[in-house]
Coordinates of C-alpha atoms in Angstrom, one line a residue:
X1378 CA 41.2 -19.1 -124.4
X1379 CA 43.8 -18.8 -121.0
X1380 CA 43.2 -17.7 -117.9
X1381 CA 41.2 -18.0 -114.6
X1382 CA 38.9 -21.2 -115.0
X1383 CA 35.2 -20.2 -114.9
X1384 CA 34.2 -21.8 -111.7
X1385 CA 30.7 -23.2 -112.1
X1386 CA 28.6 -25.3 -108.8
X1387 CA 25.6 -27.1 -108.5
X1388 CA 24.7 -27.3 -105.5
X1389 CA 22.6 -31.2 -105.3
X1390 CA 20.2 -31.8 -102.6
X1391 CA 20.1 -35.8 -102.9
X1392 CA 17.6 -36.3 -100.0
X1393 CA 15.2 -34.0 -98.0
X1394 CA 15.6 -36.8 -95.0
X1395 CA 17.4 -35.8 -91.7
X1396 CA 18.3 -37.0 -88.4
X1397 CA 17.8 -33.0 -87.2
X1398 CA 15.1 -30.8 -87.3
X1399 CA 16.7 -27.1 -87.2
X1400 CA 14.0 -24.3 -86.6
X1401 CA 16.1 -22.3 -89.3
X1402 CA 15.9 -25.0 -92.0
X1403 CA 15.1 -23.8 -95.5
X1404 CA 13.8 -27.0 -97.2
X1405 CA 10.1 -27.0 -98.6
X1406 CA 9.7 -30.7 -97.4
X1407 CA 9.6 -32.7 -101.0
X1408 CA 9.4 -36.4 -100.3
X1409 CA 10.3 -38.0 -103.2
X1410 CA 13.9 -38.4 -104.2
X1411 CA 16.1 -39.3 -107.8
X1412 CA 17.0 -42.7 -107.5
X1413 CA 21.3 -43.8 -108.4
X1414 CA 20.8 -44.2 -111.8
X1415 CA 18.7 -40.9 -112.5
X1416 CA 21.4 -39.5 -110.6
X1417 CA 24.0 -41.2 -112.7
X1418 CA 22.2 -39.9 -115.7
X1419 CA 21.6 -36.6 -114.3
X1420 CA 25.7 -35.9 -113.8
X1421 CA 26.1 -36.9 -117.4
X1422 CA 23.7 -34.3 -118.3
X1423 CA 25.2 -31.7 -116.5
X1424 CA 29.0 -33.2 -117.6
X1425 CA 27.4 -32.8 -120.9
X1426 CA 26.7 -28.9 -121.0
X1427 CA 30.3 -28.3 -119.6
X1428 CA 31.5 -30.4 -122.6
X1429 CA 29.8 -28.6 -124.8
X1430 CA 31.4 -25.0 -123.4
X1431 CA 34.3 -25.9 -123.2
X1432 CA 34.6 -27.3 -126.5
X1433 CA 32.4 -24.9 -128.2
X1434 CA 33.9 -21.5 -126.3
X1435 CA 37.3 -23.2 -125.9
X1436 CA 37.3 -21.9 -122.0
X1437 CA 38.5 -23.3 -119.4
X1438 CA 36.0 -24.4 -116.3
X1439 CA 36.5 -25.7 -113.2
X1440 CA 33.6 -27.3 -112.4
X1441 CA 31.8 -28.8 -108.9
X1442 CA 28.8 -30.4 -107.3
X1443 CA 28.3 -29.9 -103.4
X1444 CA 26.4 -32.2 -102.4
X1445 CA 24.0 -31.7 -99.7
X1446 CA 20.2 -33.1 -98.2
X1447 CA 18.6 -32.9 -95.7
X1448 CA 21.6 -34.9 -94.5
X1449 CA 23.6 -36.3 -97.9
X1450 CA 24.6 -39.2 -95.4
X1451 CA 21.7 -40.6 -95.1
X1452 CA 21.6 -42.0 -98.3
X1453 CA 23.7 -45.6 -98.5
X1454 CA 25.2 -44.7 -102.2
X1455 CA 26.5 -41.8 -100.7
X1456 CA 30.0 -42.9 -102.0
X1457 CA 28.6 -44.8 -105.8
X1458 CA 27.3 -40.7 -106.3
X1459 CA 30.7 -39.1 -104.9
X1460 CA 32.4 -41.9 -107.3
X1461 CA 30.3 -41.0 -110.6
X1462 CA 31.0 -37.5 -110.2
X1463 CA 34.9 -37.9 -110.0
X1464 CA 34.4 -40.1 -112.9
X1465 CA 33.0 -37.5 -114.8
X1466 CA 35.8 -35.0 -114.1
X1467 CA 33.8 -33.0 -110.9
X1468 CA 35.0 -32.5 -108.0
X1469 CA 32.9 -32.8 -105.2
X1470 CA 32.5 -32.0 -101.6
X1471 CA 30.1 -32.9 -98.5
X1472 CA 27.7 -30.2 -97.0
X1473 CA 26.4 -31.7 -93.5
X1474 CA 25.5 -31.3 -89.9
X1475 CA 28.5 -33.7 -89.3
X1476 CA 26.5 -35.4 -86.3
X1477 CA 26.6 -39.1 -88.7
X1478 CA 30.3 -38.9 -89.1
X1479 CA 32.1 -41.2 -87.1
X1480 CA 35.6 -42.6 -87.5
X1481 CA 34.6 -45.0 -90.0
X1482 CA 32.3 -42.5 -91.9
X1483 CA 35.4 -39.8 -91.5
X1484 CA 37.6 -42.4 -93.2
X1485 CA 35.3 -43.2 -95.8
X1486 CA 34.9 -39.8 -96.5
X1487 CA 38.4 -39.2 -96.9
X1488 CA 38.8 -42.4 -99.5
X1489 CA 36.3 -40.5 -101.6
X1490 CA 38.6 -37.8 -102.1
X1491 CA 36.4 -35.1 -101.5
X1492 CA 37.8 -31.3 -102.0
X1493 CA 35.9 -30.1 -99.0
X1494 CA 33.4 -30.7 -96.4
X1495 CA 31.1 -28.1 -94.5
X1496 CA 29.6 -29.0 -91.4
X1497 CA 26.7 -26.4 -89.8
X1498 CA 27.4 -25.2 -86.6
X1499 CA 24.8 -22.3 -85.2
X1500 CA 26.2 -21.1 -82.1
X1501 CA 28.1 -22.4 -78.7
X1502 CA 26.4 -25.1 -77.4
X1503 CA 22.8 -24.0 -75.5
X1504 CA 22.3 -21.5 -79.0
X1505 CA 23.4 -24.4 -81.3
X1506 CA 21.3 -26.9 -79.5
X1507 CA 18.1 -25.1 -79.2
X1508 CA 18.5 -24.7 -83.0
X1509 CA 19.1 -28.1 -83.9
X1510 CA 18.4 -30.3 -81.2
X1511 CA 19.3 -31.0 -77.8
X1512 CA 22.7 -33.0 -77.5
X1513 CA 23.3 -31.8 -81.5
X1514 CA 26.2 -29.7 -80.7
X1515 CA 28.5 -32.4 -79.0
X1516 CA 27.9 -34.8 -81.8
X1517 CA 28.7 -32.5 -84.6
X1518 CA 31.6 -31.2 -82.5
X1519 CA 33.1 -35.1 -82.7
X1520 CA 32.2 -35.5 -86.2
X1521 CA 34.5 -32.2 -87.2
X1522 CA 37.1 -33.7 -84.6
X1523 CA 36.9 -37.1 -86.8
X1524 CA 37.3 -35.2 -90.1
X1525 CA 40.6 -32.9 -89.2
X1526 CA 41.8 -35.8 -87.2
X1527 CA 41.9 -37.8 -90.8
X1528 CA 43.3 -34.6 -92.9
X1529 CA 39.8 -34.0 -94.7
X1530 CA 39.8 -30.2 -95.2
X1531 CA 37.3 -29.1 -92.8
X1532 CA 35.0 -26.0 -92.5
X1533 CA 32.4 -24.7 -91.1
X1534 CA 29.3 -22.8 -92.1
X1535 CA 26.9 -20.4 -88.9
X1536 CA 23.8 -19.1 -90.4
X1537 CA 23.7 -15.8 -88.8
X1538 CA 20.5 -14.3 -86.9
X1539 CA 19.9 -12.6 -83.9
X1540 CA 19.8 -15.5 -82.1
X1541 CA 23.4 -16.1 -82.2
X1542 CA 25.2 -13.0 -83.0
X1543 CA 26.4 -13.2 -79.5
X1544 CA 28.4 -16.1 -80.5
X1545 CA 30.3 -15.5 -83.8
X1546 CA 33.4 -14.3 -81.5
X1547 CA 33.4 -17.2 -79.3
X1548 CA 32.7 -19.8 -82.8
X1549 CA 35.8 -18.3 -84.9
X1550 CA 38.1 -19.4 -81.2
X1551 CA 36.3 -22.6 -81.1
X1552 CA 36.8 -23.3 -85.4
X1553 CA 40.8 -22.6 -84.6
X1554 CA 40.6 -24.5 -81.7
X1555 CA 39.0 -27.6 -84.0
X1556 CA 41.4 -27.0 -86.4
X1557 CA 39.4 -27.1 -89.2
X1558 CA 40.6 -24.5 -92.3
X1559 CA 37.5 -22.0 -92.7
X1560 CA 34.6 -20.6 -90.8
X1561 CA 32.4 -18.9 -93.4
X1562 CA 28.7 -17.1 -92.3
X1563 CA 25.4 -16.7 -94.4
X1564 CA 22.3 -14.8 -93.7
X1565 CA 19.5 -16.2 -92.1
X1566 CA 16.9 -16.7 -94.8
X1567 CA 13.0 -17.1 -93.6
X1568 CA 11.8 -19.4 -96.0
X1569 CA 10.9 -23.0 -95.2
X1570 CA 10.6 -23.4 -91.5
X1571 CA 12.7 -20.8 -91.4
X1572 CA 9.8 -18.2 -92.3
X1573 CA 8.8 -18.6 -89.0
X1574 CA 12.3 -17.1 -87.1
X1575 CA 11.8 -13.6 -90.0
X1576 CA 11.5 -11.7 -86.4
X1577 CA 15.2 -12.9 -85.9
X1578 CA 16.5 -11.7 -88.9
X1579 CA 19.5 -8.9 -89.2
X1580 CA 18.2 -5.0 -89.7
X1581 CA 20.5 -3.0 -92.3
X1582 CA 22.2 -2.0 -89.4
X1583 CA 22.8 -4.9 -87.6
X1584 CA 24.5 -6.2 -91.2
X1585 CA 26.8 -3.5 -91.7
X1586 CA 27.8 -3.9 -88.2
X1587 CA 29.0 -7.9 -88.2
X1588 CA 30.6 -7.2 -91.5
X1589 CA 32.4 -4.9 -89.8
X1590 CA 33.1 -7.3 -87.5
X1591 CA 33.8 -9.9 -89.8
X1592 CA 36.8 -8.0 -90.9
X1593 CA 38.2 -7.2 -87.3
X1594 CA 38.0 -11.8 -86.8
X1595 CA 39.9 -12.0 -89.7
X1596 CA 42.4 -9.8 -88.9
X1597 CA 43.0 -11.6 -85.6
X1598 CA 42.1 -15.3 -87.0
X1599 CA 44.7 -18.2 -87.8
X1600 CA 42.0 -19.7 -89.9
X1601 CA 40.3 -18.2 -93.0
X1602 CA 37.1 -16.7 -91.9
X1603 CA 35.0 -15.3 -94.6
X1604 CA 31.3 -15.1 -96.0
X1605 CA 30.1 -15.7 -99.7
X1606 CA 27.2 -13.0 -98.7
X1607 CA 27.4 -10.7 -102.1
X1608 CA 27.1 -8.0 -98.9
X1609 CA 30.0 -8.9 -97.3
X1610 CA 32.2 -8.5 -100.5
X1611 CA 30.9 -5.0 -100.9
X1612 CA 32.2 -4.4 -97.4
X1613 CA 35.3 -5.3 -98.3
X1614 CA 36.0 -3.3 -101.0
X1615 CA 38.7 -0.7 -101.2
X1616 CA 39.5 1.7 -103.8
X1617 CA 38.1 1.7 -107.3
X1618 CA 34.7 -0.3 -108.0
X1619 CA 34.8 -2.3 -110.9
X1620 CA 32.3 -1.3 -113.7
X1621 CA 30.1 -3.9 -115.7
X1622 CA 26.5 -4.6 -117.7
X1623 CA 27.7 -8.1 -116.4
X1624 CA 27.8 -9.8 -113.5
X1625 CA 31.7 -10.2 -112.3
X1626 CA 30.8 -11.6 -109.1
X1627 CA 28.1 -11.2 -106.1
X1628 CA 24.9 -13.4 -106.0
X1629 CA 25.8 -16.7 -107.7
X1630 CA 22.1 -18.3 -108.4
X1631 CA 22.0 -18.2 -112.3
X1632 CA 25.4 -16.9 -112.9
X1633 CA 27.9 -19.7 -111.7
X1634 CA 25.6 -21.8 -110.2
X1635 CA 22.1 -23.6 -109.5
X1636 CA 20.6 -26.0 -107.5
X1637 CA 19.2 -29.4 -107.7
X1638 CA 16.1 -30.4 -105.5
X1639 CA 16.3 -34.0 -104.4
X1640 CA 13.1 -34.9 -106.7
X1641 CA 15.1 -33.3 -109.7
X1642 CA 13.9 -29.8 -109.7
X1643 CA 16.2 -27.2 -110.9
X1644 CA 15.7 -24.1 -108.9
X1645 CA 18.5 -21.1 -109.4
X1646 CA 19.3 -21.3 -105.5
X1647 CA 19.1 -23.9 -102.6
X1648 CA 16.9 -20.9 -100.7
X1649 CA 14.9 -20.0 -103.8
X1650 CA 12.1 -22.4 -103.9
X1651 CA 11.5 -21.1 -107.8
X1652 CA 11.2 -24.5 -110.4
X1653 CA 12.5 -23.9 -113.6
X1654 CA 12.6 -27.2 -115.1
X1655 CA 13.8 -30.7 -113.8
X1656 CA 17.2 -32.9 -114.4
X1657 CA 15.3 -35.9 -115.6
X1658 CA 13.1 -33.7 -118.5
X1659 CA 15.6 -31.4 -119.9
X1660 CA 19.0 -30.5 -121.5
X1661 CA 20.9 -29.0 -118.5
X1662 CA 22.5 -26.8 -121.5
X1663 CA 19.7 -26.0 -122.9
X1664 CA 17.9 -24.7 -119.7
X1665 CA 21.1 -22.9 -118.5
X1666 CA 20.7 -21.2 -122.2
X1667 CA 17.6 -20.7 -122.5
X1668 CA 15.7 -20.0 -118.9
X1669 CA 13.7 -16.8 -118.7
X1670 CA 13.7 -16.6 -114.7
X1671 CA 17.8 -17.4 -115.2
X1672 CA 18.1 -14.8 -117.7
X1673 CA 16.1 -12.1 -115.5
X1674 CA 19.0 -12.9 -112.9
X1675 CA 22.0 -11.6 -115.1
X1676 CA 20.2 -8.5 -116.8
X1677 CA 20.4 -5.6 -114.7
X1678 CA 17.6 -4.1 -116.0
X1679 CA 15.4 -6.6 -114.6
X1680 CA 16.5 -5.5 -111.2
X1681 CA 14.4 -2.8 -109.3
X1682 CA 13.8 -0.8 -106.2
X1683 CA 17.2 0.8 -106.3
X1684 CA 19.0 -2.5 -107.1
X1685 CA 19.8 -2.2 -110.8
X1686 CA 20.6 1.8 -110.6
X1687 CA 23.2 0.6 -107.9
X1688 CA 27.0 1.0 -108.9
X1689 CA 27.9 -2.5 -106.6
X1690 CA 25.4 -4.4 -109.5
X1691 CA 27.5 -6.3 -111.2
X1692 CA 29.7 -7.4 -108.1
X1693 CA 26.6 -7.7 -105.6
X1694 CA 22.9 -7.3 -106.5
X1695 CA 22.1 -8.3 -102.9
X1696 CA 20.4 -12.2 -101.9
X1697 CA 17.7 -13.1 -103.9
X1698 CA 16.6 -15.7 -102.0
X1699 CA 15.9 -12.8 -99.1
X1700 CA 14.6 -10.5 -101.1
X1701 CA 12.1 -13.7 -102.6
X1702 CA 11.1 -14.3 -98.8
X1703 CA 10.6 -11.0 -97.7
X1704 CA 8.5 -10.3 -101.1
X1705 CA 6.7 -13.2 -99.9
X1706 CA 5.9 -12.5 -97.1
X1707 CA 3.9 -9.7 -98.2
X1708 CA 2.1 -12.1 -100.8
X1709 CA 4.3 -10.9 -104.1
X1710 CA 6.2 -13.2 -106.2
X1711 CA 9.2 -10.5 -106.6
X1712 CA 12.9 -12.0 -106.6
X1713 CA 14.0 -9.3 -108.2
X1714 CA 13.6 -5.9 -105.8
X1715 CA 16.5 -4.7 -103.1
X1716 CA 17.8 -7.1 -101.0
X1717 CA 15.7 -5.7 -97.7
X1718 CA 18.9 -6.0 -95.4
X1719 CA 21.2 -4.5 -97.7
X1720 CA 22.9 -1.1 -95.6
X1721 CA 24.2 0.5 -99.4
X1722 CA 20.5 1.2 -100.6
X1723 CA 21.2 1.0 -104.1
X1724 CA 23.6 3.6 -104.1
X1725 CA 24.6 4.9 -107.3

């Protein structure tokens, strides 16, 4: 079968250790982590499933692993994992705080052939630093300088609240400035330690306004500045919506994508803190194929509170890792309700 290859992620958090402590930080603290060979193991099992489509569906895939932590540079076979999963036909890029990366690390990092690598930045330096650490900023800002200065494609990733919406304008000048090739912004999501900032989160209105925004940057931007928000790509559409049972696009978890916890555990999004099996107990085929929670994430009729009746579905369907942490927050275990900062209120 021809055309576009089905891109398909999985987003691998190989360590919860790290050299920051961000206020904003999702992880749920596990302490244990796969060792290199259940790691080894674990790529073949996901290189397996792929096989198996591919062969089975005759369908072409272009598949990844971002590989993430804590701080993925922390671990010393860093470069054996990047390795093994080249070997087994993914590619693979580098999700950091970029505050590790010297000019050796820079050029190791380029030998390793990664596609990409994100570093976080959260605002201009006072807002960045009293986010992740006083005297964060200038390192990170040297570790992006060592990674453009080397020709490693380069981006980087603000988690927007209120707390630095002041500061978006001023990042995309500084990101051109760096010369790195993409700024790209996410919601603030108040789970983890980051449950404690849900005060600082966007209204409906403040959302529709920066994506507003977001479009006025890029217009005026040398660099590619974007937002994988399912939100954000609603604002952008023009003209006619396209109409589908299925998911063409929006909210990845369970569609293109999952995540992998650094102790194993499968979870359908790095901001979902939802188990639905582990890489060392399963067949990452069969658990694509046959998970209930993952299957409630491509039905629309699993959807609720405006959500499913919506006619942006199947291109959207809001974050579900924000409409999890708001449901928690009120003590339900409901992933599946409107996405609480979504300004189209399940318009039909």
């Amino acid at each position: 079968m021809k055309g576009t290859p089905y891109d398909f992620f999985v987003q691998w958090h190989l360590t919860e250790r790290c050299n920051l402590r961000c206020r904003h930080c999702y992880q749920s603290g596990r302490v244990s982590e796969l060792g290199y060979e259940e790691i080894r193991r674990a790529i073949d099992n996901v290189s397996n499933a792929i096989r198996g489509w591919v062969t089975e569906y005759d369908m072409q895939m272009s598949p990844s692993l971002h590989f993430t932590g804590g701080e993925p540079l922390l671990r010393q076979d860093i470069f054996e994992i990047l390795h093994c999963a080249r070997n087994c036909g993914f590619s693979s890029s580098l999700m950091s705080n970029g505050t590790l990366i010297d000019g050796d690390m820079a050029e190791r990092i380029k030998e390793a052939q990664v596609s990409d690598v994100q570093v976080s930045l959260d605002g201009l330096e006072a807002t960045h630093n009293s986010l992740r650490g006083e005297g964060s900023y200038q390192r990170t800002l040297k570790g992006i300088r060592n990674l453009v200065a080397r020709g490693v494609e380069t981006n980087i990733n603000l988690t927007v609240s209120r707390l630095n919406m002041g500061d978006t304008g001023g990042l995309v000048r500084l990101a051109e400035e760096l010369g790195v090739s993409a700024i790209a912004f996410s919601r603030l999501v108040p789970t983890g330690r980051g449950s404690k900032l849900s005060n600082q989160t966007l209204s409906r209105v403040e959302v529709s306004d920066f994506y507003k925004k977001l479009r006025e940057y890029r217009g005026k931007s040398r660099i590619v500045v974007t937002s994988r928000d399912p939100l954000a790509a609603i604002a952008e559409m023009e003209g006619e919506i396209p109409q589908s049972e299925m998911p063409i696009g929006g909210c990845a978890a369970g569609i293109s994508g999952v995540t992998i916890a650094a102790d194993g555990t499968i979870m359908p999004c790095r901001r979902m803190d939802l188990p639905i099996g582990n890489i060392g107990e399963v067949s990452f085929r069969e658990l694509w194929a046959g998970s209930p929670v993952l299957w409630s994430l491509r039905r629309r009729e699993s959807y609720h509170d405006g959500c499913n009746s919506c006619r942006y579905w199947s291109v959207c369907r809001g974050c579900r890792a924000i409409a999890l942490a708001f449901a928690r927050a009120e003590g339900k275990e409901d992933y599946l309700g409107a996405d609480p900062q979504c300004p189209y209120g399940g318009k039909s």
